PDB file of C-alpha atoms in Angstrom:
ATOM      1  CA  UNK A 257       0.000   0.000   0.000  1.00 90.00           C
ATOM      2  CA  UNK A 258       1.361   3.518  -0.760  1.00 93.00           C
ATOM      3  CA  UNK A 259      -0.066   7.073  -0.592  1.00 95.00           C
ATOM      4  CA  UNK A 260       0.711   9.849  -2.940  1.00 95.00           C
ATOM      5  CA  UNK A 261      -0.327  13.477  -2.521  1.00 96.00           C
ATOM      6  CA  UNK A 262      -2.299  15.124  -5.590  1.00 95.00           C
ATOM      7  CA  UNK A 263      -2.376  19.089  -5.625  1.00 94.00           C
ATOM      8  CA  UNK A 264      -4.422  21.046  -8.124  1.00 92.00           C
ATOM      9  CA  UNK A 265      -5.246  24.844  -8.580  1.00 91.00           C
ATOM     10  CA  UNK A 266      -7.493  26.355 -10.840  1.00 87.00           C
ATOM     11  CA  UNK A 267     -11.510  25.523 -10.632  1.00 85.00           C
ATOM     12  CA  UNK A 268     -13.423  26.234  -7.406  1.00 87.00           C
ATOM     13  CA  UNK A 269     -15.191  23.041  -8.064  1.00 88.00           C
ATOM     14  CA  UNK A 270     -12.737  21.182  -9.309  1.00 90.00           C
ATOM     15  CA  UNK A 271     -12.582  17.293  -8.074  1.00 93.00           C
ATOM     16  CA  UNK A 272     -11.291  14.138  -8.745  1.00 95.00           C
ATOM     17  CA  UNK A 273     -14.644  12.121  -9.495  1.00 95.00           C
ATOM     18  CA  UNK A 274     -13.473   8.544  -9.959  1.00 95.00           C
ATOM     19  CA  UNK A 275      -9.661   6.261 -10.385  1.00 97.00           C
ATOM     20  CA  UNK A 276      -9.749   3.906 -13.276  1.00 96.00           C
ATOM     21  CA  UNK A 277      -7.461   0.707 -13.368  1.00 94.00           C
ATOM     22  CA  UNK A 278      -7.537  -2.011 -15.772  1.00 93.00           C
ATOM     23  CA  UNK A 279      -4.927  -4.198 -13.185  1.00 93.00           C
ATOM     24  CA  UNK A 280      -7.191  -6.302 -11.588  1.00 94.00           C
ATOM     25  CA  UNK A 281      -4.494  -6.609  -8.396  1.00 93.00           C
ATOM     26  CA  UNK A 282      -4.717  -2.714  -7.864  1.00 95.00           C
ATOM     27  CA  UNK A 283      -7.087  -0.703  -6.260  1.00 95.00           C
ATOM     28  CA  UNK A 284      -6.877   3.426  -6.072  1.00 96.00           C
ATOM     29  CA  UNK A 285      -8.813   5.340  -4.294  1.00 96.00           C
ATOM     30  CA  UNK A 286      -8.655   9.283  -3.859  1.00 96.00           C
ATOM     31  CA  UNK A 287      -9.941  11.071  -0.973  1.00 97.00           C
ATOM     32  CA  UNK A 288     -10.010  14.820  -0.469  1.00 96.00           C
ATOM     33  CA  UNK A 289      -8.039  16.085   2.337  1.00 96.00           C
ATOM     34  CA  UNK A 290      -7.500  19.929   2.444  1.00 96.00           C
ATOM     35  CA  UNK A 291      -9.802  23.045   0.165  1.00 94.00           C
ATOM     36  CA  UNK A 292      -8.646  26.489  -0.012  1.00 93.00           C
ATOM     37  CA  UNK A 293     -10.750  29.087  -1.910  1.00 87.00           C
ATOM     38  CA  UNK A 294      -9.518  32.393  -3.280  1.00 83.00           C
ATOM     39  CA  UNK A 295      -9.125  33.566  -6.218  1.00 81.00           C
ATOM     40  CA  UNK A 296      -7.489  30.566  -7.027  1.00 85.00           C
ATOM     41  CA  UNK A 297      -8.814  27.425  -5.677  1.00 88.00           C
ATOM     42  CA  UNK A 298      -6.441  24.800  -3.893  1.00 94.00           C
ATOM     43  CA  UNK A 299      -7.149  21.460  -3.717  1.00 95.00           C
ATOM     44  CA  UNK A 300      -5.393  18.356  -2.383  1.00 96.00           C
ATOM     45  CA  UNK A 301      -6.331  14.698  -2.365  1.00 96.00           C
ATOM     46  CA  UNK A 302      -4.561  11.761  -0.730  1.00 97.00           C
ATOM     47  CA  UNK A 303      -4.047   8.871  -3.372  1.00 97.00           C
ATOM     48  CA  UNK A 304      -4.022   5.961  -1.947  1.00 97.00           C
ATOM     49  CA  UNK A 305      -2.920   2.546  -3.983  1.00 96.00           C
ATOM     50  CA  UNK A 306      -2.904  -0.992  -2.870  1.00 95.00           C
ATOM     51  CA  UNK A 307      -1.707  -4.207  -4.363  1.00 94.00           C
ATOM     52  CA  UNK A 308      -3.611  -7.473  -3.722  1.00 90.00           C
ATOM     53  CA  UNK A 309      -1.950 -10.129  -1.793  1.00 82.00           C
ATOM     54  CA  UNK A 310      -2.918 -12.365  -4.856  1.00 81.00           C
ATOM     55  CA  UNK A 311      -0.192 -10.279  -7.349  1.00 84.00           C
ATOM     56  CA  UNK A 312       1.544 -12.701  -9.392  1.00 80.00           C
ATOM     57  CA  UNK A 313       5.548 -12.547  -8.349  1.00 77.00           C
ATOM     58  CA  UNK A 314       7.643 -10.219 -10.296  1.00 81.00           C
ATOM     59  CA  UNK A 315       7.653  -6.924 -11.955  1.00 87.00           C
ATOM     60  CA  UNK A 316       4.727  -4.853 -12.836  1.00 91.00           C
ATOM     61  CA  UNK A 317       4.239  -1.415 -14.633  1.00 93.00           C
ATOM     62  CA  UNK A 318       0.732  -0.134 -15.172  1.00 94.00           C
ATOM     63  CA  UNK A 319      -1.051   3.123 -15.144  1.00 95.00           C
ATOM     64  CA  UNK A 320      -3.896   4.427 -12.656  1.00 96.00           C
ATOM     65  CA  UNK A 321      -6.177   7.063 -14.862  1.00 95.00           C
ATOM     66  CA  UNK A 322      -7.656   9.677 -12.252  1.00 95.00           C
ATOM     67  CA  UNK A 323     -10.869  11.087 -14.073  1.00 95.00           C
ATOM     68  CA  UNK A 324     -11.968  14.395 -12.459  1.00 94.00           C
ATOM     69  CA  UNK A 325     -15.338  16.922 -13.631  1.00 92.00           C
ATOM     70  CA  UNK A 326     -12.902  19.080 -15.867  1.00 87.00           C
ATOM     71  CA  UNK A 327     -13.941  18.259 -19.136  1.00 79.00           C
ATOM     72  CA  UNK A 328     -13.041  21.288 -21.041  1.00 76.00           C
ATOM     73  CA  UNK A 329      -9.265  20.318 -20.847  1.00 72.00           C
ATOM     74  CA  UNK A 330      -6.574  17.511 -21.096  1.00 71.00           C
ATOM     75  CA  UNK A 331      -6.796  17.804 -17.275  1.00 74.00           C
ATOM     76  CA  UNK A 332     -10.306  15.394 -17.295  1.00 88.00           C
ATOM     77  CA  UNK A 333      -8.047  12.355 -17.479  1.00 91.00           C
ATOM     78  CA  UNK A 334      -4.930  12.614 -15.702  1.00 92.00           C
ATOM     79  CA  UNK A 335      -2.051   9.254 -16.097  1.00 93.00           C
ATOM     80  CA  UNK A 336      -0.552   8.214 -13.155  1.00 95.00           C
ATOM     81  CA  UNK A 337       2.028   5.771 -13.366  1.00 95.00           C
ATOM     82  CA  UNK A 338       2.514   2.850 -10.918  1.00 95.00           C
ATOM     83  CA  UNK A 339       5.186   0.183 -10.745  1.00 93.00           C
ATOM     84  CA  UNK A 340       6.589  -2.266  -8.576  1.00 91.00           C
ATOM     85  CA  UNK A 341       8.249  -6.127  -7.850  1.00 88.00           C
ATOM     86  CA  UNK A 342       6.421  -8.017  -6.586  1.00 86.00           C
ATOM     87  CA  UNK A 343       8.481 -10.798  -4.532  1.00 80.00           C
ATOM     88  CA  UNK A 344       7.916 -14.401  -4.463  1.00 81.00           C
ATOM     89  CA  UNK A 345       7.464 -16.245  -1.133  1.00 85.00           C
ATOM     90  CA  UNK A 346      10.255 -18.723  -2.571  1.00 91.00           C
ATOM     91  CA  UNK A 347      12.956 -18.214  -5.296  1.00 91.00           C
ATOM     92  CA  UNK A 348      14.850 -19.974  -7.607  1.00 94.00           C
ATOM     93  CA  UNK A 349      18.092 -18.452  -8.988  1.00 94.00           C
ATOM     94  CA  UNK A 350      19.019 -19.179 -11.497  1.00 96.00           C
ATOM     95  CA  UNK A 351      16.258 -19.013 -13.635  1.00 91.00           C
ATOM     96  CA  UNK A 352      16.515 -19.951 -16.408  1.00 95.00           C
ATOM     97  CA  UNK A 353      19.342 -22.304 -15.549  1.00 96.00           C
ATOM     98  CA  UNK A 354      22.282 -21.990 -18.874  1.00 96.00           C
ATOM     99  CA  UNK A 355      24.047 -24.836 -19.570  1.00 96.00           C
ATOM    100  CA  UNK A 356      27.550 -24.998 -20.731  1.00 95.00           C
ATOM    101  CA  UNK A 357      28.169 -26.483 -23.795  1.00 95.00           C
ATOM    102  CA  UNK A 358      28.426 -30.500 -23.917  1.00 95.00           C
ATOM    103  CA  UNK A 359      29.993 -32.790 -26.384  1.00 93.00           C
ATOM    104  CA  UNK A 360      28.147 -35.910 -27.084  1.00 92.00           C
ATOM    105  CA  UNK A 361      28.060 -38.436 -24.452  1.00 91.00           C
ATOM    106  CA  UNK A 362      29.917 -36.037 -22.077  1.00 94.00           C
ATOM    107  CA  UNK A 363      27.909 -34.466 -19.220  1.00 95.00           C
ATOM    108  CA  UNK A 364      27.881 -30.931 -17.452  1.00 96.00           C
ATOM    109  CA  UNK A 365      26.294 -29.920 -13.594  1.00 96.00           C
ATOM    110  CA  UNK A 366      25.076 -27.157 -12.345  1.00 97.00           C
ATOM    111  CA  UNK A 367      23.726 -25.597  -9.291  1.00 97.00           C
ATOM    112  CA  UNK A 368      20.106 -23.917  -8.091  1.00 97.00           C
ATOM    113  CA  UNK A 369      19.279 -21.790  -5.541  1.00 97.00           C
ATOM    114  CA  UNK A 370      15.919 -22.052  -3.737  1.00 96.00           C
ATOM    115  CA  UNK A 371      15.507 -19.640  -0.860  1.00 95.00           C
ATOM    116  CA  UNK A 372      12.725 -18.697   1.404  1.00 93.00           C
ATOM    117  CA  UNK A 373      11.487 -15.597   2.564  1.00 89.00           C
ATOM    118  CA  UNK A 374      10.909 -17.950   5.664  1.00 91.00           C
ATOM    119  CA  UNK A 375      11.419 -21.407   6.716  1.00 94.00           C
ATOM    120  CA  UNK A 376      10.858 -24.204   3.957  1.00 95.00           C
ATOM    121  CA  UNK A 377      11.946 -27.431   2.181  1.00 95.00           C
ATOM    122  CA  UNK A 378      12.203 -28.980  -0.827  1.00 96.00           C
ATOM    123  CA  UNK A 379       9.695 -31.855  -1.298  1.00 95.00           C
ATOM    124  CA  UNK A 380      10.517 -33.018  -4.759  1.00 95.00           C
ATOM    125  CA  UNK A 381      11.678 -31.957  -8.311  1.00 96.00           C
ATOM    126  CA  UNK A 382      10.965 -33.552 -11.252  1.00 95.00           C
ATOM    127  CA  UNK A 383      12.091 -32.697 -14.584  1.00 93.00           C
ATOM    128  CA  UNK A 384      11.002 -33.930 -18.006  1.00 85.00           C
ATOM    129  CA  UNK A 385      14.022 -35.395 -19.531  1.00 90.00           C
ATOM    130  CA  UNK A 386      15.413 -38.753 -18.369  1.00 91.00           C
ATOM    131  CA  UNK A 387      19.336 -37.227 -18.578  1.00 93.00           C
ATOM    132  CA  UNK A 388      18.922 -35.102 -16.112  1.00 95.00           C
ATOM    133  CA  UNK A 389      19.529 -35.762 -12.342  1.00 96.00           C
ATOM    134  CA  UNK A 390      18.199 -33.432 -10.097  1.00 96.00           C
ATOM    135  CA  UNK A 391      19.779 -33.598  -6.029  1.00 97.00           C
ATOM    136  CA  UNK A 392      18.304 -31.480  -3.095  1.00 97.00           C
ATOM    137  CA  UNK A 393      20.285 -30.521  -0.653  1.00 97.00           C
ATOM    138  CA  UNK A 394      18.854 -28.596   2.602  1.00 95.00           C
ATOM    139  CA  UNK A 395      21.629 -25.704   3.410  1.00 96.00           C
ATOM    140  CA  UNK A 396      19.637 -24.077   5.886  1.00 96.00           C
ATOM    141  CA  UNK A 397      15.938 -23.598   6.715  1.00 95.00           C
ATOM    142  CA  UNK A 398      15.644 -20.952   4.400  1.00 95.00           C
ATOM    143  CA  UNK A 399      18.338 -21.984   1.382  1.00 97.00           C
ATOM    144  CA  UNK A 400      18.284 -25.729  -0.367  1.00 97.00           C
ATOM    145  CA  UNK A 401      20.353 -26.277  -3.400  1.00 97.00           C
ATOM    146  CA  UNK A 402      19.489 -28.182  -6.451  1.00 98.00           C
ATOM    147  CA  UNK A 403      22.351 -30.030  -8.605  1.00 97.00           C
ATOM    148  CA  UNK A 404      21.411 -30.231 -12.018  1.00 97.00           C
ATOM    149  CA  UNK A 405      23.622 -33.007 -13.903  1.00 96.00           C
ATOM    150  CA  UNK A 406      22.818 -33.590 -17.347  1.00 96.00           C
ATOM    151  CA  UNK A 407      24.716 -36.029 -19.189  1.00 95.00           C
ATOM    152  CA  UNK A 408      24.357 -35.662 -23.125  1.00 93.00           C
ATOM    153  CA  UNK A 409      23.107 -38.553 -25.250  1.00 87.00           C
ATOM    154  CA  UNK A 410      24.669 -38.980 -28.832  1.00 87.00           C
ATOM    155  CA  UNK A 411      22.599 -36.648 -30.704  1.00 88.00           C
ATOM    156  CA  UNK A 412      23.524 -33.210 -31.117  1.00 92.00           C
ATOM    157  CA  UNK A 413      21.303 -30.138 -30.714  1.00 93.00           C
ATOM    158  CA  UNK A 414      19.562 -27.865 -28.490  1.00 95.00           C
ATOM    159  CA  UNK A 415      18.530 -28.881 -25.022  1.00 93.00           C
ATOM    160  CA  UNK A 416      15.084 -27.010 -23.992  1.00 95.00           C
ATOM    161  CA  UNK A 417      13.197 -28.562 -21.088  1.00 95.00           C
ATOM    162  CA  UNK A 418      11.927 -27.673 -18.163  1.00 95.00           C
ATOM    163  CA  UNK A 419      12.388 -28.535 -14.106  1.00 96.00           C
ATOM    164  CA  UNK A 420       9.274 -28.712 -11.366  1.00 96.00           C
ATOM    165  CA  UNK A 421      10.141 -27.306  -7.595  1.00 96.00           C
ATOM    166  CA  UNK A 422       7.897 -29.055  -5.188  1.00 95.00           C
ATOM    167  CA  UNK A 423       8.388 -27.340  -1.520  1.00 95.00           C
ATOM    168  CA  UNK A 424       6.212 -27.669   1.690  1.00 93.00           C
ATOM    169  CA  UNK A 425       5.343 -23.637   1.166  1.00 88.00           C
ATOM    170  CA  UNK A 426       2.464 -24.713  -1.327  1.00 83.00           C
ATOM    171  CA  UNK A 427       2.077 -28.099  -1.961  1.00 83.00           C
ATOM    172  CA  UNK A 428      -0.438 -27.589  -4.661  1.00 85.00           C
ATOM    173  CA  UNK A 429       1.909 -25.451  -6.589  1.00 85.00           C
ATOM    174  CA  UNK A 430       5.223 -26.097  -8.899  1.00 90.00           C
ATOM    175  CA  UNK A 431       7.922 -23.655  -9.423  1.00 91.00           C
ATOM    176  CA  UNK A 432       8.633 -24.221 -12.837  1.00 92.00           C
ATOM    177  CA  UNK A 433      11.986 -23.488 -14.043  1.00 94.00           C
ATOM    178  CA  UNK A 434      13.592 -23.418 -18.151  1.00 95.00           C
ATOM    179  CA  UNK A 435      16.833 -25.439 -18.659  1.00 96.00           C
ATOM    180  CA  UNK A 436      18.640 -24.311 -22.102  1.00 96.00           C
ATOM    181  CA  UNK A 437      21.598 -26.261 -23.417  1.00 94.00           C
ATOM    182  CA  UNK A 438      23.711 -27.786 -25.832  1.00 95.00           C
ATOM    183  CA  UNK A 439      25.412 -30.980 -27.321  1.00 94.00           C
ATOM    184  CA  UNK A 440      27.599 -30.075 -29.994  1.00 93.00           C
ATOM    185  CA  UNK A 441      28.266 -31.847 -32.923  1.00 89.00           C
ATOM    186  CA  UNK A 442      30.805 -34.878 -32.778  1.00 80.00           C
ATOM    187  CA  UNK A 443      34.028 -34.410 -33.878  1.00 74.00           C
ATOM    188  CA  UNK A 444      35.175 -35.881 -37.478  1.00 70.00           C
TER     189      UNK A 444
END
């Protein structure tokens, strides 16, 4: 949740009549807080925008539109941008996981991080080729690592696939996370 202040004069009556967002994990509202009249009129509204616990993880940009009664100018619809990060409960790094280049037959590991915001563990990870080998190990209650070891069959080409994080944080839910490689051609 974060507050902005929005200052207008001008208009005696001027107002800010409605906030318009099309991100359905904000919500905007704008409440008056402070009127002067004169011969200019001063106005000042508290803007106040909150993201829904249900935002996916990551970074967002968006705009808020605040639509106020002054329709004779470009002032009716006034952009206000909003952007944040959003962060994920649990983390993989990194992601997606690059490995080295492989000659045929030959075979490459590497290592991913899964941390916690709090305490966790790593139930299971499956992946969806049979030449990788995936091994958790439990650093601390908050870090496990994952060794990746792929080991290349004869055929060269690109390796796309993907790996499946199980932890005890949400059961019902897989991180997933892209493996890219390569086995190079053999030699002649």
């Amino acid at each position: 949740r974060q507050k902005v202040t929005v200052d207008y004069a001008g208009r005696r009556d001027w107002r800010i009549e409605r906030v318009e967002c099309k991100n359905p994990h904000l919500t905007a509202k704008a409440v008056e807080t402070s009127r002067t009249e004169g011969t200019v009129s001063y106005v000042s509204y508290s803007l106040e925008v909150t993201l829904s616990n249900q935002a996916p993880a990551g970074f967002f940009r968006d705009q808020l539109t605040l639509v106020t009664n002054d329709a004779r100018t470009q002032a009716s619809r006034v952009p206000v941008p909003v952007e944040g990060v959003v962060a994920s409960a649990i983390s993989v790094s990194p992601s997606p996981l690059l490995l080295p280049a492989v000659d045929p037959g030959g075979s490459v590991a590497k290592q991913l991080a899964v941390r916690g915001q709090s305490a966790f563990k790593v139930v299971g990870v499956r992946c969806d080729d049979d030449r990788m080998e995936c091994s958790i190990r439990q650093v601390s209650d908050r870090l496990s690592l994952i060794r990746v070891a792929f080991t290349a069959g004869n055929a060269p080409g690109k390796v796309q696939r993907m790996i499946y994080i199980k932890t005890d944080h949400d059961p019902d839910r897989e991180i997933p996370v892209a493996v890219h490689g390569r086995v190079m051609a053999p030699e002649p």
